[in-house]
Tab-separated table of C-alpha atoms and ligand atoms in Angstrom:
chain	number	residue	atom	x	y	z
A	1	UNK	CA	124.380	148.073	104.280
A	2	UNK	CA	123.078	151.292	103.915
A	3	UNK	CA	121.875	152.968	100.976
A	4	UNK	CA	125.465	154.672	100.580
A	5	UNK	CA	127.107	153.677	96.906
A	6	UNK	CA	129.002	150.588	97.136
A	7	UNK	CA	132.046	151.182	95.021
A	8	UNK	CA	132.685	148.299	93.268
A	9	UNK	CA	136.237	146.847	92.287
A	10	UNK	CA	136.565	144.571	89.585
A	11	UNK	CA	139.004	141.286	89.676
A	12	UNK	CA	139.740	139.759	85.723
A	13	UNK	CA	138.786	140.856	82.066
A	14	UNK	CA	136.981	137.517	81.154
A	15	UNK	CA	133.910	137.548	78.436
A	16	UNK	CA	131.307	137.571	81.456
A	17	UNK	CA	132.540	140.741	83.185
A	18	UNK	CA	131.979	143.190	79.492
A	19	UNK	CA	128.186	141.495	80.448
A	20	UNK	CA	127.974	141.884	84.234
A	21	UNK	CA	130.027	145.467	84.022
A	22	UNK	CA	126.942	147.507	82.272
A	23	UNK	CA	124.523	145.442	84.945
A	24	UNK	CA	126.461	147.307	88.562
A	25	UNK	CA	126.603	150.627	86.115
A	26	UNK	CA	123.269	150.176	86.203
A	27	UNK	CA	122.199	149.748	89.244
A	28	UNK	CA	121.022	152.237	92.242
A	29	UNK	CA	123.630	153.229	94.801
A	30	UNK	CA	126.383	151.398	92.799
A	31	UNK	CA	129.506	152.898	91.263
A	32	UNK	CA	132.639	150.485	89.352
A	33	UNK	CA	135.352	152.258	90.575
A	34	UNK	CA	138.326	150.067	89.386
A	35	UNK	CA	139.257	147.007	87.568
A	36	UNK	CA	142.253	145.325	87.901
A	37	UNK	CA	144.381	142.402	85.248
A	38	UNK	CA	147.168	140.718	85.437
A	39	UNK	CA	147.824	142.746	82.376
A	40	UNK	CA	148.130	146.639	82.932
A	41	UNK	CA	147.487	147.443	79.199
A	42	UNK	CA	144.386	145.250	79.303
A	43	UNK	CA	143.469	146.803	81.995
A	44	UNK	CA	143.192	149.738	80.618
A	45	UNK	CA	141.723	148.914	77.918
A	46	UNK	CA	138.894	147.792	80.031
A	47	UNK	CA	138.403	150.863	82.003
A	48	UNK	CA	138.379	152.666	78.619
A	49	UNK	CA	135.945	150.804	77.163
A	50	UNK	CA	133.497	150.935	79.707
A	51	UNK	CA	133.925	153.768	81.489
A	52	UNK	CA	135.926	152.736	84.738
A	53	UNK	CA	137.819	155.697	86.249
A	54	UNK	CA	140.514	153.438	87.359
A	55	UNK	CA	142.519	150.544	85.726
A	56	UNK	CA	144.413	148.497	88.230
A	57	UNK	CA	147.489	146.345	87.457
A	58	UNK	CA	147.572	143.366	89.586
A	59	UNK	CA	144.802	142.192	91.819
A	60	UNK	CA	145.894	142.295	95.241
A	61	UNK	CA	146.590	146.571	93.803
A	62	UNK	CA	142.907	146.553	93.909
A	63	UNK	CA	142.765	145.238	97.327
A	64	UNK	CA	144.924	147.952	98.271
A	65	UNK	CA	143.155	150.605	97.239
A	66	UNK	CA	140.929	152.623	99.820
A	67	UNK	CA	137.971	153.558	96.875
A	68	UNK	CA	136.551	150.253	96.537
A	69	UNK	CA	133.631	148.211	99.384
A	70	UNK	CA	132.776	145.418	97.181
A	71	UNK	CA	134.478	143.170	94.939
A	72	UNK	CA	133.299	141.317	91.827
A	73	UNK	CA	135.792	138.420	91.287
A	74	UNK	CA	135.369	136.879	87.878
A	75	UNK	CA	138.385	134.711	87.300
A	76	UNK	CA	138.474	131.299	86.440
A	77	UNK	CA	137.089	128.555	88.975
A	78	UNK	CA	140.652	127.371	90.424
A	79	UNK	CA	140.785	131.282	91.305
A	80	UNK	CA	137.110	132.225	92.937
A	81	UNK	CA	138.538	131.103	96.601
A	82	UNK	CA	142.212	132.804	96.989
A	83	UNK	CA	140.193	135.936	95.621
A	84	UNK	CA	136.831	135.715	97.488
A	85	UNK	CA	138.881	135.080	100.233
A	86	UNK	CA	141.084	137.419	99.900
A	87	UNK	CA	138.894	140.499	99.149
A	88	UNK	CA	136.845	139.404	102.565
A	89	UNK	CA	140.008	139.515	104.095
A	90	UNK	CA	140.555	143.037	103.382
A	91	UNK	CA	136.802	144.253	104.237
A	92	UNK	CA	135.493	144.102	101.236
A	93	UNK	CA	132.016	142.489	100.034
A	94	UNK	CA	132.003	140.067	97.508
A	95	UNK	CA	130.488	138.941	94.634
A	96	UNK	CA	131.935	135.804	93.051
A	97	UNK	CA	131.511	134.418	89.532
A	98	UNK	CA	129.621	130.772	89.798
A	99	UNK	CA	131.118	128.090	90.555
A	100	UNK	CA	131.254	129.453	93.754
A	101	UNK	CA	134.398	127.532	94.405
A	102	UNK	CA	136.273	123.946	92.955
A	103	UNK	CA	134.793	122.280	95.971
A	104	UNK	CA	132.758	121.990	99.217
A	105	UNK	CA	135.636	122.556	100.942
A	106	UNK	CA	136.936	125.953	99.221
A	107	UNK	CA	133.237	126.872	99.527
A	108	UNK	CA	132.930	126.742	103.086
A	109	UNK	CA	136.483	129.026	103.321
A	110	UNK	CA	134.697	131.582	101.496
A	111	UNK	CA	131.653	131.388	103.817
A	112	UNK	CA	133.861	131.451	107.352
A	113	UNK	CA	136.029	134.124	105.824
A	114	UNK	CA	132.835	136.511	105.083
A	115	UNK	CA	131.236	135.612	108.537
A	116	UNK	CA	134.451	136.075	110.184
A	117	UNK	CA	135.138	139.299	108.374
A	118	UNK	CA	131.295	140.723	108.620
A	119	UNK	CA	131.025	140.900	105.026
A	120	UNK	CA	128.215	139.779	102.432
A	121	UNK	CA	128.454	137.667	100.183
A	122	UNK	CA	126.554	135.876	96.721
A	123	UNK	CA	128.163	133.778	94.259
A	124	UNK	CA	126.738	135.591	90.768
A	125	UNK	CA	124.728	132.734	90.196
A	126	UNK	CA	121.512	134.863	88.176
A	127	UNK	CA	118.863	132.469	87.365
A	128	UNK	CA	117.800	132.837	91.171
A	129	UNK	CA	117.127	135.948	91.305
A	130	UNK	CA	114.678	136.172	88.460
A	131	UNK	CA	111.727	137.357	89.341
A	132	UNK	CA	110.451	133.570	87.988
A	133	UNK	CA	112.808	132.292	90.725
A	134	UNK	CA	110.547	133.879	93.096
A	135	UNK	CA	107.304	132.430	91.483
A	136	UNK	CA	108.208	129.015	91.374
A	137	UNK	CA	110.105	129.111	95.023
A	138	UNK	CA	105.960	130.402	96.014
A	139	UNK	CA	104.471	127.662	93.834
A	140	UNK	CA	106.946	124.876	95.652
A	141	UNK	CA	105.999	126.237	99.046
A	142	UNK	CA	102.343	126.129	98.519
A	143	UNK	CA	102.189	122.525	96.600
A	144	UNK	CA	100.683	123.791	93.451
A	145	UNK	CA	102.648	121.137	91.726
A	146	UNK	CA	101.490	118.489	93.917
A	147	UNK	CA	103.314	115.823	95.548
A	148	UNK	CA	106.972	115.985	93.773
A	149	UNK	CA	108.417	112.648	91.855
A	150	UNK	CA	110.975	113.727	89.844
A	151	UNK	CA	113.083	117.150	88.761
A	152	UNK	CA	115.188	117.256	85.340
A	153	UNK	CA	117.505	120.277	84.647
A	154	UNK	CA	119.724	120.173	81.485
A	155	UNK	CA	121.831	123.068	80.432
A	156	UNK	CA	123.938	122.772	77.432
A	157	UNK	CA	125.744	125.131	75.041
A	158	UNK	CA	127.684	124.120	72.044
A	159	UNK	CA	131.201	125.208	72.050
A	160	UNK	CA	133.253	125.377	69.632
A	161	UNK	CA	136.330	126.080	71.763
A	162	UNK	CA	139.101	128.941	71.164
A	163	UNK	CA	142.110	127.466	72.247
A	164	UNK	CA	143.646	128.229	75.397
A	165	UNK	CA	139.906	128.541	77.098
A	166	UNK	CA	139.995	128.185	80.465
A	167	UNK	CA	136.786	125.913	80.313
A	168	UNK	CA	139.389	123.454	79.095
A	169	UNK	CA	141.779	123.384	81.365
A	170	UNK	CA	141.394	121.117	84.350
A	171	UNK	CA	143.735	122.655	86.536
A	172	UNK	CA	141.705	125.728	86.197
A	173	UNK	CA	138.491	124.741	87.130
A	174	UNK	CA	137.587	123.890	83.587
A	175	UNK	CA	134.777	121.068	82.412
A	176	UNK	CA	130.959	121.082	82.493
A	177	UNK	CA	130.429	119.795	85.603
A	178	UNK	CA	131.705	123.117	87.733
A	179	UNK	CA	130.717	124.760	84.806
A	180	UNK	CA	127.119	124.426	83.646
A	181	UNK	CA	126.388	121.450	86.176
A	182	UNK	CA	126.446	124.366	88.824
A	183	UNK	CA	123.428	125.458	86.883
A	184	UNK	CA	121.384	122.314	86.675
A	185	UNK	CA	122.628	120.816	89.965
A	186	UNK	CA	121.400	124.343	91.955
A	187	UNK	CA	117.939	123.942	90.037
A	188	UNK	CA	117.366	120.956	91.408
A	189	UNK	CA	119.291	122.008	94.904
A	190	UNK	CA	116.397	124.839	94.576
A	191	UNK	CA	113.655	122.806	93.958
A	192	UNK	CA	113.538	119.884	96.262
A	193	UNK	CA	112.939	122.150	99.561
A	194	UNK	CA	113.724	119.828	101.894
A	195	UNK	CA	113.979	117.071	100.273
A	196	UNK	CA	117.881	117.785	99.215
A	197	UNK	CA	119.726	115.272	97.406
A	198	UNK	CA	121.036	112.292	99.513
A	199	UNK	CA	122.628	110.197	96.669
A	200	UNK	CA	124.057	110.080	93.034
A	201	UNK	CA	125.404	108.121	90.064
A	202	UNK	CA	127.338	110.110	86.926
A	203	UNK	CA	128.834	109.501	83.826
A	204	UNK	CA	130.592	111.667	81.530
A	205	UNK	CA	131.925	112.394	78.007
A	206	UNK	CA	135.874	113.504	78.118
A	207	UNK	CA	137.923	115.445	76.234
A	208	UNK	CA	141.299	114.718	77.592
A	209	UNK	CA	140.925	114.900	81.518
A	210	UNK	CA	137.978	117.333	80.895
A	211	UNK	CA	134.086	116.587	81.009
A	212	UNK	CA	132.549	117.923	78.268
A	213	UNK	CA	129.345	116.118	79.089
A	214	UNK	CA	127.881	114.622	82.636
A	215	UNK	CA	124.772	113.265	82.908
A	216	UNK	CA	123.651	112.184	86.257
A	217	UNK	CA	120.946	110.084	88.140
A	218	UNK	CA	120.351	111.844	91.776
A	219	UNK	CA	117.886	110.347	94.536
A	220	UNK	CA	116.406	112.877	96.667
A	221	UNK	CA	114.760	110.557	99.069
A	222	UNK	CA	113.216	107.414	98.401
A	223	UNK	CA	110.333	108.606	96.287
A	224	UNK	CA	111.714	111.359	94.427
A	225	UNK	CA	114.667	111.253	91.862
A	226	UNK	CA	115.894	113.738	89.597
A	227	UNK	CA	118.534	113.927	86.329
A	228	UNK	CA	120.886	116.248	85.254
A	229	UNK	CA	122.654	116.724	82.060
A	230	UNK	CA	125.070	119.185	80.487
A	231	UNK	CA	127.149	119.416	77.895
A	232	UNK	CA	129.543	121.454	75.449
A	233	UNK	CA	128.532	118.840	72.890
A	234	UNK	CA	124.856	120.058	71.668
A	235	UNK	CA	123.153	123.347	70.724
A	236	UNK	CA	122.152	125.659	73.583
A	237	UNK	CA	119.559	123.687	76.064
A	238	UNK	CA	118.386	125.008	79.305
A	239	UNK	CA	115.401	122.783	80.339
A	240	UNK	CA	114.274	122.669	83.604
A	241	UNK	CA	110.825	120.226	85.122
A	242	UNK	CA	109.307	119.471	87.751
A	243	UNK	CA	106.884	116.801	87.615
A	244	UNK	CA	104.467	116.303	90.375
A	245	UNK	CA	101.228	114.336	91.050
A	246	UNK	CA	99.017	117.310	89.988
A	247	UNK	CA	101.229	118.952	87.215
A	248	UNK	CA	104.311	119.516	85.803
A	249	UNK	CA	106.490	122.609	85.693
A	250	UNK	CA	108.371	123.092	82.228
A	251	UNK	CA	110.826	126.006	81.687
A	252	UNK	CA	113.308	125.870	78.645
A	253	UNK	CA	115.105	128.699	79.344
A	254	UNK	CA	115.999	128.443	82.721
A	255	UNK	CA	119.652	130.350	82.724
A	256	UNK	CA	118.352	133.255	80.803
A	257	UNK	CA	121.856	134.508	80.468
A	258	UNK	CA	122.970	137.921	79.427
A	259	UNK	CA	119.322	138.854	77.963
A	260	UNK	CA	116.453	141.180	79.324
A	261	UNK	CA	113.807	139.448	76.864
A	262	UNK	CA	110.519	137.991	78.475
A	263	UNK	CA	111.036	134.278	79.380
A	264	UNK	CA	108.332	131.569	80.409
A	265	UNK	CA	107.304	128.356	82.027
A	266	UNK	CA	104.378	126.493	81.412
A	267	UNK	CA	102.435	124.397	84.259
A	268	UNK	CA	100.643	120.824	82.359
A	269	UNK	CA	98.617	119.188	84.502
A	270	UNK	CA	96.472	115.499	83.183
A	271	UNK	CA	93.774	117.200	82.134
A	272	UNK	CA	95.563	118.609	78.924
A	273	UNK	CA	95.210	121.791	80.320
A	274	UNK	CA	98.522	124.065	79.872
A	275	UNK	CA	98.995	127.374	81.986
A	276	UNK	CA	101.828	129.648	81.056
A	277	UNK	CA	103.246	132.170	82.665
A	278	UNK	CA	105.456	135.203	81.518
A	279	UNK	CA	108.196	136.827	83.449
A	280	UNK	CA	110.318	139.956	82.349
A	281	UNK	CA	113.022	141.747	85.075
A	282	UNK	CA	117.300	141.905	84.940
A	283	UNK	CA	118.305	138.895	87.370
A	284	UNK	CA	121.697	140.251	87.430
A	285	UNK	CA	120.630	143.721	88.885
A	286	UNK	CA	118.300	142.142	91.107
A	287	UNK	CA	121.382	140.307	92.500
A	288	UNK	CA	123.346	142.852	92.553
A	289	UNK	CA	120.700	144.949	94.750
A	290	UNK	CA	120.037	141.957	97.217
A	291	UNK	CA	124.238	141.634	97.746
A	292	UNK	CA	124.299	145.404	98.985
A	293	UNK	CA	120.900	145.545	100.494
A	294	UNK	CA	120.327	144.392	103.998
A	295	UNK	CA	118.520	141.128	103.550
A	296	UNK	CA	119.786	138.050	105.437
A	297	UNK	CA	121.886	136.251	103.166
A	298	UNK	CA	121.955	132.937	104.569
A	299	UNK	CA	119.538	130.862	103.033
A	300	UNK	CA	121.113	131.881	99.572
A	301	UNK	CA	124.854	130.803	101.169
A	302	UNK	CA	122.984	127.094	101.472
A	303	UNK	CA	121.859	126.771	98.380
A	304	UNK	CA	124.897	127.605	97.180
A	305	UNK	CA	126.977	125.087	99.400
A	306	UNK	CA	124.580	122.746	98.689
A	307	UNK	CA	125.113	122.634	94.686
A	308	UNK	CA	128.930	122.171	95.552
A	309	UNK	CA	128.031	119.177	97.446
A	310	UNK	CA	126.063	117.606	95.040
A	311	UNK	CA	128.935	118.574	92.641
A	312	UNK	CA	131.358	117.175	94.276
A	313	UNK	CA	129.499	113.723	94.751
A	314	UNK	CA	128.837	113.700	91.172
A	315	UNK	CA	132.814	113.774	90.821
A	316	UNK	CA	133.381	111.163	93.201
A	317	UNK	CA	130.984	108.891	91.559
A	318	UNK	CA	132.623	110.030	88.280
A	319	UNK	CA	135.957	108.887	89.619
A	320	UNK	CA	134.383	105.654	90.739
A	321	UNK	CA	133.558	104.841	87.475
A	322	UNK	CA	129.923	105.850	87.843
A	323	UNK	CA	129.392	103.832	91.394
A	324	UNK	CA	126.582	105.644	93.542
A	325	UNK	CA	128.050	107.833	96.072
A	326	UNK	CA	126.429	110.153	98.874
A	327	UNK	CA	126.171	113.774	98.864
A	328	UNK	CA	127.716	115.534	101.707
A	329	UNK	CA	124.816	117.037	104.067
A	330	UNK	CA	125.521	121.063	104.395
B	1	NDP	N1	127.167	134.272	85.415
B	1	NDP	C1	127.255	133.940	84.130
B	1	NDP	O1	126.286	134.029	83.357
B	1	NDP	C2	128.568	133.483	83.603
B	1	NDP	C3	129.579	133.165	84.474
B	1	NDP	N2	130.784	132.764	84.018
B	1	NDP	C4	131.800	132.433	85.015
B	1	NDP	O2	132.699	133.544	85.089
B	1	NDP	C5	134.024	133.091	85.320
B	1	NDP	C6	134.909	133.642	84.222
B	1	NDP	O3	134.455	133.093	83.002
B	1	NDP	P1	134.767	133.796	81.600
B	1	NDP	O4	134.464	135.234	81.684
B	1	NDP	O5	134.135	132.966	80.578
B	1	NDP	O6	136.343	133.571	81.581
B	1	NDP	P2	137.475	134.170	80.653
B	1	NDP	O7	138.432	133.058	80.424
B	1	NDP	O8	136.893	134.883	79.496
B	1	NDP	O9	138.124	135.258	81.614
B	1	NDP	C7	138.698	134.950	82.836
B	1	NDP	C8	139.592	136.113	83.253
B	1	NDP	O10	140.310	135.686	84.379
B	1	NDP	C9	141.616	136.230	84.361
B	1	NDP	N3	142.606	135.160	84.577
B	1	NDP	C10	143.486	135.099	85.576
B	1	NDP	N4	144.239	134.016	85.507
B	1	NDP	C11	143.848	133.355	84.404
B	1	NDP	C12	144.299	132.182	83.781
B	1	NDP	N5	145.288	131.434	84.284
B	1	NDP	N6	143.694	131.806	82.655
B	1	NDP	C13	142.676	132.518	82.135
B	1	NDP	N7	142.212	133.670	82.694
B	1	NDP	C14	142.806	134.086	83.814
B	1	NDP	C15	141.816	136.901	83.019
B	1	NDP	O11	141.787	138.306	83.239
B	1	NDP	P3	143.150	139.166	83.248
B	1	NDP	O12	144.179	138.375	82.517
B	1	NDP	O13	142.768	140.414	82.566
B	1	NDP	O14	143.507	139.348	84.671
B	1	NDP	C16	140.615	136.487	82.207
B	1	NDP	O15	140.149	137.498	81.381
B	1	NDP	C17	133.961	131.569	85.366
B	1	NDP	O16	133.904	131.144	86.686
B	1	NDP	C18	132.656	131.244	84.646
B	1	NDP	O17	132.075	130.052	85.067
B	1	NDP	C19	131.042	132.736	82.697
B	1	NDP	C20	130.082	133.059	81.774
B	1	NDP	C21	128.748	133.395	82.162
B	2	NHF	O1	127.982	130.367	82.707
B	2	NHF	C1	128.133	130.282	81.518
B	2	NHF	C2	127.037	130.589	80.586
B	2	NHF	O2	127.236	130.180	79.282
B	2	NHF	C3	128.503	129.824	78.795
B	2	NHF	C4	128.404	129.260	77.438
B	2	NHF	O3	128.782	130.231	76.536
B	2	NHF	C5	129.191	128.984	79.841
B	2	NHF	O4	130.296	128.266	79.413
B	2	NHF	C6	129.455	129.942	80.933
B	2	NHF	O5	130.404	129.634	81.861
């Protein structure tokens, strides 16, 4: 893309688009030129309240329209692959709210309809494009760490549900797994290079045919392993380590979400010695400026089908009462 504006369109009203809205108004060479609800009056109310010339009633109205290159689709997770799909479809560039999709499967549409449509695409998935993203993907690639034995990530949030939330309805994608396991699973995706996950066992806390916690044992070959764990259940936890035969990366704020304040990660190694490191930057902008710049896109597409593999084998081992399964290779 050139350095045109992208005019941006937006699909749903949710809690995260009032956060990601002020992030595209904010960046260069992008304008919001629509948003569209199922509800016109909501709709509205939206473009009122932040300062979208149009509101849209109806999303495939904002597919229609002939003002908008890029869409921002942040529906529930049952919905990310109709709409991705259908805004590629249409020639637009997407940008869709993480989980990228319910499954592998969905995931992979999304991907052949962009390639087939020569459109770009990210799944809004921030933490990894923090400018501590980019540190740690250098420190990985040059060893600093050591030889790698094991990766923990661990994202939790207590949530005191309103009823009628989304996040608790199965049939819409709800649960921690797609929810905040997308998190943890694409830190550890992310960190093991190319040593991607080949196997895993799960179990999980339920609340009705929902998981409100999964906790999961992962082998990445047959000398490194890795656990995940997320939940609805405990206060607000976003740990991330990597240990390694040298030191051991430690981040407890991994996710960062919807603040610009400094965050850091500390490097232990067996001496007792501690190194930290402080990062500041908006990951959200910085997505939004790799989505419309001209950067190949592709090894960011891998990661992300790679989480929903590991995603989905942590369901199938879920629904095999906690049997080890394989992840799908992407
Ligand atoms: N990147 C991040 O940091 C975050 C990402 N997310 C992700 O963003 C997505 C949306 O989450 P969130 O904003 O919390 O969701 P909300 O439930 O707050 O909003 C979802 C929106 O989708 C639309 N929608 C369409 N059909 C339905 C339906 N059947 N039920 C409910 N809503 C529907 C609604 O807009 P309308 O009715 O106006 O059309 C609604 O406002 C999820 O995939 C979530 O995982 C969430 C939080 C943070
Ligand atoms: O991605 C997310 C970040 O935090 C929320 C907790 O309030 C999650 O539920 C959400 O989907």
């Amino acid at each position: 893309m050139t350095k045109t504006t992208t005019r941006f369109g937006i699909i749903g009203t949710g809690r995260i688009t009032r956060r990601l809205v002020a992030d595209l108004q904010s960046t260069d060479h992008v304008a919001v030129t629509a948003i569209a609800s199922r509800d016109a009056e909501r709709a509205r109310w939206y473009a009122d309240q932040y300062g979208i010339e149009n509101a849209v009633n109806g999303y495939d109205q904002l597919l229609a329209r002939d003002d908008v290159d890029a869409v921002y689709v942040s529906l529930p997770p049952s919905m990310h692959a109709e709409w991705s799909i259908a805004a590629a479809e249409s020639g637009r560039h997407v940008l869709c709210e993480k989980p990228l999709a319910m499954n592998l499967e969905q995931a992979k549409q999304i991907d052949t309809a962009c390639r087939t449509h020569q459109v770009r695409w990210l799944d809004a998935t921030g933490w990894l494009h923090h400018e501590r993203s980019r540190a740690f993907e250098v420190w990985l690639l040059e060893q600093k760490f050591g030889k790698i034995g094991h990766i923990s990530a661990s994202v939790s949030f207590y949530e005191p549900f309103q009823s009628g939330d989304h996040r608790l309805d199965r049939s819409l994608g709800g649960g921690c797994l797609l929810d905040l396991a997308w998190y943890a699973g694409g830190l550890i995706v992310f960190a093991s290079i190319d040593d991607l996950p080949i196997s895993v066992q799960a179990t999980a806390v339920m609340r009705g045919d929902v998981p409100i916690r999964v906790t999961a044992l992962i082998k990445l070959s047959d000398d490194i392993s890795a656990t995940l764990s997320c939940g609805y259940d405990t206060a607000t936890r976003k740990w991330f380590e990597i240990a390694g035969s040298k030191s051991s990366l430690i981040c407890d704020d991994f996710t960062r979400p919807w603040t610009e304040r400094p965050t850091r990660c500390w490097i232990h190694d067996s001496t007792g010695s501690v190194e930290s490191h402080t990062f500041e930057g908006n990951q959200e902008r910085n997505m939004i400026e790799r989505l419309i710049g001209d950067e190949d896109l592709t090894p960011l597409h891998q990661q992300a089908l790679q989480t929903q593999a590991l995603l989905d084998a942590i369901d199938r081992s879920l629904q095999q009462g906690g049997q080890s399964v394989e992840v799908e290779g992407v």
